[in-house]
């Protein structure tokens, strides 16, 4: 404090000292508040940093450890060897060959602007976006860039390996079909798995780009043929290049399929069909084993390995002859007069007729206001069952069909396995159609008219069958009434393991029809081939007793003068009749049943009875008129 001295005449308080307080400096409260705020922010930030560190290292430590391991370790599949497909005698129909495939791990690939020039160095033109992961969790799954990679490009890639991050070469088994188009519709083909298939098979370990069965047995038995892939855990560097293998689990090969198909019989069937559109099916009546199943036009499944070119696929998919369509199991046709087997047995079993019942045929049959024509305008005269079958008398079957009614015909059709899937292979067949009064009410909203029954009785009208169904029907008659499930896989086997037993036959139905009625129909079919007036005389053999039935399936409704066989050649091909011939032999102890079906042949099955005879003779004598060498077909190109 400063001391103050007043004037000399100050008064009684001259000795008092007065202290005066100086003004204080400005307050520092704002500074302190800012300091405290800064310290709080630092403290909170430190706490957050510590908390985040604890969260990452303690709570999520395992997760980030796994991510780190994923960046360093990769799990790569080892492709399994697909099972072979062989004929019943061991002839290889589908095999594997080793091929190089350029693979990529999407997560390790460089950006598109760098990737395109790299791919061009390898003569590969591809949209880089197709290599990007399409679904979450697939960035580390290898995808194929190019299969069947040329050897010279493999050598270049190996020499410049460091220049191609995220890519590697894999030796992959690719399918090969050594006999080209032989049995193509039976075998099917492979193709890259689609997005839809990938979604449906997510639990089965498929990756994008995997090759899977897309048709035939390759598709129906995909799980059997595929096997189980192996796994390699490898260590990679920062560029995704493999440095060492950590662990390895070998792949398990798929099962081999031994088919019931007889290679030489199949080859002969396909040669007979070479100039036609149609199919041939041969079955062993004793057990339902399919001996031959041919469809024409056909294709070479090698054209799909590793994938068809755009031009090849366009040629196949737009071909008006539908070469990819399996006519033997998926073609649905009116059965024509081969259906008279069903009508005859139904009438006998229901007591409508006896084998001696006589019907007189003048060439037409009047019913209500309609006249139904016989294929023979002059008629067949008075005939019994045996002659009616031998000469394929329509009037006889109009008569007994009218007496039977549609629902009894439908019942016996189903007993023979018509109008339903045979079950021989999943997804490889159509069911056909057996009409009934209930079916028409449900499908058309209309009542059944009695006149429609007459058309069904001779295999026309709404009735639709596949050649496989007709072959099984004839086999059932031949063996005395046992309907077997047609089988095409004799057994599944694995290399270096004991050979398993053949697949046991499966009985679908046992007919409860008196033996004498079955014998009466069988005798009628014997007469078709061996009677001088039989429509199938071309199948007659001097040493082998053959029974059979011809059939003509009308495609569209035609005026009577155009429907006659002599006029068919003048019609557009698509309006001409289909031709059937069904047969079995030897008559006393059948070992083979054959069906020949030719589309738009323009004539009845009589002209193709010789095809069945050729097949039967070759099979029973194991002597084939054509040398059993692979068909020399080439890949189909436009």
PDB file of N, CA and C in Angstrom, residues 231-305:
ATOM      1  N   UNK A 231      -9.527 -79.821 -50.195  1.00  0.00           N
ATOM      2  CA  UNK A 231      -9.227 -78.460 -49.745  1.00  0.00           C
ATOM      3  C   UNK A 231      -7.737 -78.328 -49.473  1.00  0.00           C
ATOM      4  N   UNK A 232      -7.163 -77.199 -49.880  1.00  0.00           N
ATOM      5  CA  UNK A 232      -5.776 -76.858 -49.561  1.00  0.00           C
ATOM      6  C   UNK A 232      -5.766 -75.512 -48.854  1.00  0.00           C
ATOM      7  N   UNK A 233      -5.125 -75.473 -47.688  1.00  0.00           N
ATOM      8  CA  UNK A 233      -4.924 -74.184 -47.021  1.00  0.00           C
ATOM      9  C   UNK A 233      -3.509 -73.732 -47.337  1.00  0.00           C
ATOM     10  N   UNK A 234      -3.405 -72.572 -47.985  1.00  0.00           N
ATOM     11  CA  UNK A 234      -2.105 -72.089 -48.438  1.00  0.00           C
ATOM     12  C   UNK A 234      -1.829 -70.714 -47.847  1.00  0.00           C
ATOM     13  N   UNK A 235      -0.547 -70.405 -47.755  1.00  0.00           N
ATOM     14  CA  UNK A 235      -0.122 -69.073 -47.316  1.00  0.00           C
ATOM     15  C   UNK A 235       0.190 -68.240 -48.550  1.00  0.00           C
ATOM     16  N   UNK A 236      -0.266 -66.982 -48.534  1.00  0.00           N
ATOM     17  CA  UNK A 236      -0.043 -66.108 -49.680  1.00  0.00           C
ATOM     18  C   UNK A 236       0.683 -64.851 -49.236  1.00  0.00           C
ATOM     19  N   UNK A 237       1.327 -64.197 -50.200  1.00  0.00           N
ATOM     20  CA  UNK A 237       2.016 -62.942 -49.896  1.00  0.00           C
ATOM     21  C   UNK A 237       1.068 -61.764 -50.106  1.00  0.00           C
ATOM     22  N   UNK A 238       1.606 -60.554 -50.038  1.00  0.00           N
ATOM     23  CA  UNK A 238       0.781 -59.352 -50.121  1.00  0.00           C
ATOM     24  C   UNK A 238       0.066 -59.229 -51.460  1.00  0.00           C
ATOM     25  N   UNK A 239       0.595 -59.870 -52.510  1.00  0.00           N
ATOM     26  CA  UNK A 239      -0.031 -59.814 -53.827  1.00  0.00           C
ATOM     27  C   UNK A 239      -0.942 -61.007 -54.090  1.00  0.00           C
ATOM     28  N   UNK A 240      -1.180 -61.812 -53.055  1.00  0.00           N
ATOM     29  CA  UNK A 240      -2.054 -62.963 -53.210  1.00  0.00           C
ATOM     30  C   UNK A 240      -1.403 -64.162 -53.845  1.00  0.00           C
ATOM     31  N   UNK A 241      -0.078 -64.159 -53.955  1.00  0.00           N
ATOM     32  CA  UNK A 241       0.627 -65.289 -54.574  1.00  0.00           C
ATOM     33  C   UNK A 241       0.897 -66.364 -53.535  1.00  0.00           C
ATOM     34  N   UNK A 242       0.673 -67.591 -53.931  1.00  0.00           N
ATOM     35  CA  UNK A 242       0.857 -68.724 -53.020  1.00  0.00           C
ATOM     36  C   UNK A 242       2.336 -68.909 -52.699  1.00  0.00           C
ATOM     37  N   UNK A 243       2.626 -69.026 -51.398  1.00  0.00           N
ATOM     38  CA  UNK A 243       4.019 -69.215 -50.982  1.00  0.00           C
ATOM     39  C   UNK A 243       4.269 -70.608 -50.433  1.00  0.00           C
ATOM     40  N   UNK A 244       3.286 -71.186 -49.722  1.00  0.00           N
ATOM     41  CA  UNK A 244       3.450 -72.553 -49.228  1.00  0.00           C
ATOM     42  C   UNK A 244       2.097 -73.147 -48.871  1.00  0.00           C
ATOM     43  N   UNK A 245       2.031 -74.491 -48.862  1.00  0.00           N
ATOM     44  CA  UNK A 245       0.820 -75.211 -48.486  1.00  0.00           C
ATOM     45  C   UNK A 245       0.888 -75.525 -46.998  1.00  0.00           C
ATOM     46  N   UNK A 246      -0.152 -75.128 -46.271  1.00  0.00           N
ATOM     47  CA  UNK A 246      -0.187 -75.370 -44.822  1.00  0.00           C
ATOM     48  C   UNK A 246      -0.794 -76.737 -44.526  1.00  0.00           C
ATOM     49  N   UNK A 247      -2.021 -76.965 -45.028  1.00  0.00           N
ATOM     50  CA  UNK A 247      -2.684 -78.259 -44.852  1.00  0.00           C
ATOM     51  C   UNK A 247      -3.357 -78.640 -46.167  1.00  0.00           C
ATOM     52  N   UNK A 248      -3.672 -79.919 -46.299  1.00  0.00           N
ATOM     53  CA  UNK A 248      -4.286 -80.397 -47.534  1.00  0.00           C
ATOM     54  C   UNK A 248      -5.201 -81.578 -47.238  1.00  0.00           C
ATOM     55  N   UNK A 249      -6.392 -81.578 -47.857  1.00  0.00           N
ATOM     56  CA  UNK A 249      -7.315 -82.708 -47.771  1.00  0.00           C
ATOM     57  C   UNK A 249      -7.670 -83.142 -49.185  1.00  0.00           C
ATOM     58  N   UNK A 250      -7.389 -84.378 -49.565  1.00  0.00           N
ATOM     59  CA  UNK A 250      -7.617 -84.796 -50.953  1.00  0.00           C
ATOM     60  C   UNK A 250      -9.103 -84.846 -51.306  1.00  0.00           C
ATOM     61  N   UNK A 251      -9.383 -84.683 -52.590  1.00  0.00           N
ATOM     62  CA  UNK A 251     -10.757 -84.778 -53.085  1.00  0.00           C
ATOM     63  C   UNK A 251     -11.176 -86.241 -53.194  1.00  0.00           C
ATOM     64  N   UNK A 252     -12.484 -86.484 -53.103  1.00  0.00           N
ATOM     65  CA  UNK A 252     -13.040 -87.825 -53.267  1.00  0.00           C
ATOM     66  C   UNK A 252     -13.692 -87.923 -54.639  1.00  0.00           C
ATOM     67  N   UNK A 253     -13.234 -88.820 -55.502  1.00  0.00           N
ATOM     68  CA  UNK A 253     -13.823 -88.916 -56.847  1.00  0.00           C
ATOM     69  C   UNK A 253     -15.296 -89.291 -56.789  1.00  0.00           C
ATOM     70  N   UNK A 254     -16.029 -88.915 -57.834  1.00  0.00           N
ATOM     71  CA  UNK A 254     -17.422 -89.307 -57.944  1.00  0.00           C
ATOM     72  C   UNK A 254     -17.556 -90.787 -58.275  1.00  0.00           C
ATOM     73  N   UNK A 255     -18.761 -91.296 -58.123  1.00  0.00           N
ATOM     74  CA  UNK A 255     -19.031 -92.693 -58.436  1.00  0.00           C
ATOM     75  C   UNK A 255     -19.123 -92.878 -59.951  1.00  0.00           C
ATOM     76  N   UNK A 256     -18.619 -94.001 -60.432  1.00  0.00           N
ATOM     77  CA  UNK A 256     -18.806 -94.367 -61.835  1.00  0.00           C
ATOM     78  C   UNK A 256     -20.205 -94.952 -62.011  1.00  0.00           C
ATOM     79  N   UNK A 257     -20.825 -94.643 -63.136  1.00  0.00           N
ATOM     80  CA  UNK A 257     -22.134 -95.206 -63.461  1.00  0.00           C
ATOM     81  C   UNK A 257     -21.977 -96.252 -64.555  1.00  0.00           C
ATOM     82  N   UNK A 258     -22.414 -97.460 -64.277  1.00  0.00           N
ATOM     83  CA  UNK A 258     -22.471 -98.503 -65.302  1.00  0.00           C
ATOM     84  C   UNK A 258     -23.924 -98.585 -65.758  1.00  0.00           C
ATOM     85  N   UNK A 259     -24.162 -98.289 -67.019  1.00  0.00           N
ATOM     86  CA  UNK A 259     -25.525 -98.235 -67.536  1.00  0.00           C
ATOM     87  C   UNK A 259     -25.990 -99.596 -68.039  1.00  0.00           C
ATOM     88  N   UNK A 260     -27.303 -99.709 -68.207  1.00  0.00           N
ATOM     89  CA  UNK A 260     -27.880-100.914 -68.802  1.00  0.00           C
ATOM     90  C   UNK A 260     -27.757-100.897 -70.324  1.00  0.00           C
ATOM     91  N   UNK A 261     -27.365 -99.750 -70.869  1.00  0.00           N
ATOM     92  CA  UNK A 261     -27.252 -99.579 -72.325  1.00  0.00           C
ATOM     93  C   UNK A 261     -26.229-100.557 -72.907  1.00  0.00           C
ATOM     94  N   UNK A 262     -26.580-101.160 -74.036  1.00  0.00           N
ATOM     95  CA  UNK A 262     -25.655-101.991 -74.802  1.00  0.00           C
ATOM     96  C   UNK A 262     -25.064-101.114 -75.904  1.00  0.00           C
ATOM     97  N   UNK A 263     -23.763-100.873 -75.827  1.00  0.00           N
ATOM     98  CA  UNK A 263     -23.101 -99.927 -76.732  1.00  0.00           C
ATOM     99  C   UNK A 263     -23.380-100.239 -78.196  1.00  0.00           C
ATOM    100  N   UNK A 264     -23.226-101.493 -78.588  1.00  0.00           N
ATOM    101  CA  UNK A 264     -23.381-101.842 -80.000  1.00  0.00           C
ATOM    102  C   UNK A 264     -24.830-101.710 -80.456  1.00  0.00           C
ATOM    103  N   UNK A 265     -25.774-102.082 -79.594  1.00  0.00           N
ATOM    104  CA  UNK A 265     -27.186-101.936 -79.944  1.00  0.00           C
ATOM    105  C   UNK A 265     -27.559-100.454 -80.044  1.00  0.00           C
ATOM    106  N   UNK A 266     -27.046 -99.661 -79.124  1.00  0.00           N
ATOM    107  CA  UNK A 266     -27.291 -98.223 -79.156  1.00  0.00           C
ATOM    108  C   UNK A 266     -26.734 -97.610 -80.443  1.00  0.00           C
ATOM    109  N   UNK A 267     -25.546 -98.029 -80.800  1.00  0.00           N
ATOM    110  CA  UNK A 267     -24.914 -97.507 -82.013  1.00  0.00           C
ATOM    111  C   UNK A 267     -25.728 -97.874 -83.250  1.00  0.00           C
ATOM    112  N   UNK A 268     -26.207 -99.105 -83.297  1.00  0.00           N
ATOM    113  CA  UNK A 268     -27.017 -99.541 -84.435  1.00  0.00           C
ATOM    114  C   UNK A 268     -28.326 -98.758 -84.500  1.00  0.00           C
ATOM    115  N   UNK A 269     -28.960 -98.551 -83.351  1.00  0.00           N
ATOM    116  CA  UNK A 269     -30.213 -97.789 -83.317  1.00  0.00           C
ATOM    117  C   UNK A 269     -30.009 -96.378 -83.855  1.00  0.00           C
ATOM    118  N   UNK A 270     -28.909 -95.756 -83.481  1.00  0.00           N
ATOM    119  CA  UNK A 270     -28.659 -94.392 -83.941  1.00  0.00           C
ATOM    120  C   UNK A 270     -28.344 -94.349 -85.430  1.00  0.00           C
ATOM    121  N   UNK A 271     -27.712 -95.390 -85.934  1.00  0.00           N
ATOM    122  CA  UNK A 271     -27.450 -95.439 -87.377  1.00  0.00           C
ATOM    123  C   UNK A 271     -28.766 -95.584 -88.155  1.00  0.00           C
ATOM    124  N   UNK A 272     -29.686 -96.369 -87.645  1.00  0.00           N
ATOM    125  CA  UNK A 272     -30.973 -96.547 -88.320  1.00  0.00           C
ATOM    126  C   UNK A 272     -31.780 -95.253 -88.340  1.00  0.00           C
ATOM    127  N   UNK A 273     -31.587 -94.423 -87.329  1.00  0.00           N
ATOM    128  CA  UNK A 273     -32.332 -93.164 -87.233  1.00  0.00           C
ATOM    129  C   UNK A 273     -31.671 -92.013 -87.985  1.00  0.00           C
ATOM    130  N   UNK A 274     -30.514 -92.246 -88.550  1.00  0.00           N
ATOM    131  CA  UNK A 274     -29.677 -91.151 -89.054  1.00  0.00           C
ATOM    132  C   UNK A 274     -30.388 -90.229 -90.035  1.00  0.00           C
ATOM    133  N   UNK A 275     -31.326 -90.739 -90.820  1.00  0.00           N
ATOM    134  CA  UNK A 275     -32.000 -89.898 -91.820  1.00  0.00           C
ATOM    135  C   UNK A 275     -33.429 -89.547 -91.422  1.00  0.00           C
ATOM    136  N   UNK A 276     -33.765 -89.738 -90.152  1.00  0.00           N
ATOM    137  CA  UNK A 276     -35.134 -89.490 -89.695  1.00  0.00           C
ATOM    138  C   UNK A 276     -35.149 -88.582 -88.470  1.00  0.00           C
ATOM    139  N   UNK A 277     -36.347 -88.103 -88.171  1.00  0.00           N
ATOM    140  CA  UNK A 277     -36.615 -87.516 -86.869  1.00  0.00           C
ATOM    141  C   UNK A 277     -37.456 -88.526 -86.103  1.00  0.00           C
ATOM    142  N   UNK A 278     -36.934 -88.994 -85.003  1.00  0.00           N
ATOM    143  CA  UNK A 278     -37.674 -89.999 -84.260  1.00  0.00           C
ATOM    144  C   UNK A 278     -36.850 -90.592 -83.148  1.00  0.00           C
ATOM    145  N   UNK A 279     -37.263 -91.775 -82.700  1.00  0.00           N
ATOM    146  CA  UNK A 279     -36.566 -92.415 -81.585  1.00  0.00           C
ATOM    147  C   UNK A 279     -36.735 -93.922 -81.648  1.00  0.00           C
ATOM    148  N   UNK A 280     -35.816 -94.598 -80.981  1.00  0.00           N
ATOM    149  CA  UNK A 280     -35.863 -96.051 -80.825  1.00  0.00           C
ATOM    150  C   UNK A 280     -35.561 -96.372 -79.370  1.00  0.00           C
ATOM    151  N   UNK A 281     -36.377 -97.251 -78.790  1.00  0.00           N
ATOM    152  CA  UNK A 281     -36.164 -97.698 -77.414  1.00  0.00           C
ATOM    153  C   UNK A 281     -36.189 -99.219 -77.400  1.00  0.00           C
ATOM    154  N   UNK A 282     -35.226 -99.816 -76.711  1.00  0.00           N
ATOM    155  CA  UNK A 282     -35.193-101.269 -76.533  1.00  0.00           C
ATOM    156  C   UNK A 282     -35.097-101.580 -75.049  1.00  0.00           C
ATOM    157  N   UNK A 283     -35.921-102.526 -74.581  1.00  0.00           N
ATOM    158  CA  UNK A 283     -35.998-102.883 -73.160  1.00  0.00           C
ATOM    159  C   UNK A 283     -35.927-104.397 -73.019  1.00  0.00           C
ATOM    160  N   UNK A 284     -35.310-104.846 -71.945  1.00  0.00           N
ATOM    161  CA  UNK A 284     -35.331-106.265 -71.589  1.00  0.00           C
ATOM    162  C   UNK A 284     -36.622-106.527 -70.811  1.00  0.00           C
ATOM    163  N   UNK A 285     -37.571-107.311 -71.360  1.00  0.00           N
ATOM    164  CA  UNK A 285     -38.859-107.524 -70.688  1.00  0.00           C
ATOM    165  C   UNK A 285     -38.741-108.276 -69.363  1.00  0.00           C
ATOM    166  N   UNK A 286     -37.605-108.905 -69.129  1.00  0.00           N
ATOM    167  CA  UNK A 286     -37.441-109.715 -67.919  1.00  0.00           C
ATOM    168  C   UNK A 286     -37.147-108.882 -66.681  1.00  0.00           C
ATOM    169  N   UNK A 287     -36.720-107.631 -66.870  1.00  0.00           N
ATOM    170  CA  UNK A 287     -36.334-106.835 -65.697  1.00  0.00           C
ATOM    171  C   UNK A 287     -36.497-105.325 -65.876  1.00  0.00           C
ATOM    172  N   UNK A 288     -36.886-104.874 -67.053  1.00  0.00           N
ATOM    173  CA  UNK A 288     -37.075-103.445 -67.283  1.00  0.00           C
ATOM    174  C   UNK A 288     -35.809-102.685 -67.623  1.00  0.00           C
ATOM    175  N   UNK A 289     -34.703-103.385 -67.838  1.00  0.00           N
ATOM    176  CA  UNK A 289     -33.454-102.693 -68.170  1.00  0.00           C
ATOM    177  C   UNK A 289     -33.507-102.142 -69.597  1.00  0.00           C
ATOM    178  N   UNK A 290     -33.136-100.864 -69.742  1.00  0.00           N
ATOM    179  CA  UNK A 290     -33.131-100.205 -71.047  1.00  0.00           C
ATOM    180  C   UNK A 290     -31.842-100.579 -71.776  1.00  0.00           C
ATOM    181  N   UNK A 291     -31.987-101.214 -72.921  1.00  0.00           N
ATOM    182  CA  UNK A 291     -30.835-101.679 -73.696  1.00  0.00           C
ATOM    183  C   UNK A 291     -30.371-100.646 -74.716  1.00  0.00           C
ATOM    184  N   UNK A 292     -31.288 -99.847 -75.201  1.00  0.00           N
ATOM    185  CA  UNK A 292     -30.952 -98.765 -76.138  1.00  0.00           C
ATOM    186  C   UNK A 292     -32.008 -97.685 -75.994  1.00  0.00           C
ATOM    187  N   UNK A 293     -31.566 -96.442 -76.100  1.00  0.00           N
ATOM    188  CA  UNK A 293     -32.490 -95.311 -76.039  1.00  0.00           C
ATOM    189  C   UNK A 293     -31.901 -94.217 -76.922  1.00  0.00           C
ATOM    190  N   UNK A 294     -32.425 -94.140 -78.142  1.00  0.00           N
ATOM    191  CA  UNK A 294     -31.857 -93.241 -79.150  1.00  0.00           C
ATOM    192  C   UNK A 294     -32.881 -92.210 -79.584  1.00  0.00           C
ATOM    193  N   UNK A 295     -32.404 -91.010 -79.832  1.00  0.00           N
ATOM    194  CA  UNK A 295     -33.241 -89.915 -80.313  1.00  0.00           C
ATOM    195  C   UNK A 295     -32.481 -89.175 -81.407  1.00  0.00           C
ATOM    196  N   UNK A 296     -33.196 -88.796 -82.454  1.00  0.00           N
ATOM    197  CA  UNK A 296     -32.559 -88.084 -83.568  1.00  0.00           C
ATOM    198  C   UNK A 296     -33.515 -87.028 -84.115  1.00  0.00           C
ATOM    199  N   UNK A 297     -32.983 -85.843 -84.455  1.00  0.00           N
ATOM    200  CA  UNK A 297     -31.591 -85.403 -84.514  1.00  0.00           C
ATOM    201  C   UNK A 297     -30.936 -85.344 -83.134  1.00  0.00           C
ATOM    202  N   UNK A 298     -29.624 -85.377 -83.165  1.00  0.00           N
ATOM    203  CA  UNK A 298     -28.881 -85.403 -81.915  1.00  0.00           C
ATOM    204  C   UNK A 298     -27.844 -84.283 -81.916  1.00  0.00           C
ATOM    205  N   UNK A 299     -26.929 -84.328 -80.981  1.00  0.00           N
ATOM    206  CA  UNK A 299     -25.901 -83.292 -80.854  1.00  0.00           C
ATOM    207  C   UNK A 299     -24.655 -83.924 -80.256  1.00  0.00           C
ATOM    208  N   UNK A 300     -23.564 -83.207 -80.305  1.00  0.00           N
ATOM    209  CA  UNK A 300     -22.310 -83.670 -79.722  1.00  0.00           C
ATOM    210  C   UNK A 300     -22.097 -82.956 -78.386  1.00  0.00           C
ATOM    211  N   UNK A 301     -22.170 -83.663 -77.264  1.00  0.00           N
ATOM    212  CA  UNK A 301     -21.984 -82.988 -75.969  1.00  0.00           C
ATOM    213  C   UNK A 301     -20.598 -82.396 -75.778  1.00  0.00           C
ATOM    214  N   UNK A 302     -19.627 -82.818 -76.600  1.00  0.00           N
ATOM    215  CA  UNK A 302     -18.302 -82.189 -76.522  1.00  0.00           C
ATOM    216  C   UNK A 302     -18.357 -80.702 -76.883  1.00  0.00           C
ATOM    217  N   UNK A 303     -19.400 -80.301 -77.615  1.00  0.00           N
ATOM    218  CA  UNK A 303     -19.536 -78.892 -77.993  1.00  0.00           C
ATOM    219  C   UNK A 303     -19.783 -78.006 -76.779  1.00  0.00           C
ATOM    220  N   UNK A 304     -20.168 -78.610 -75.654  1.00  0.00           N
ATOM    221  CA  UNK A 304     -20.440 -77.843 -74.436  1.00  0.00           C
ATOM    222  C   UNK A 304     -19.225 -77.779 -73.512  1.00  0.00           C
ATOM    223  N   UNK A 305     -18.100 -78.371 -73.950  1.00  0.00           N
ATOM    224  CA  UNK A 305     -16.900 -78.423 -73.110  1.00  0.00           C
ATOM    225  C   UNK A 305     -15.851 -77.465 -73.656  1.00  0.00           C
TER     226      UNK A 305
END
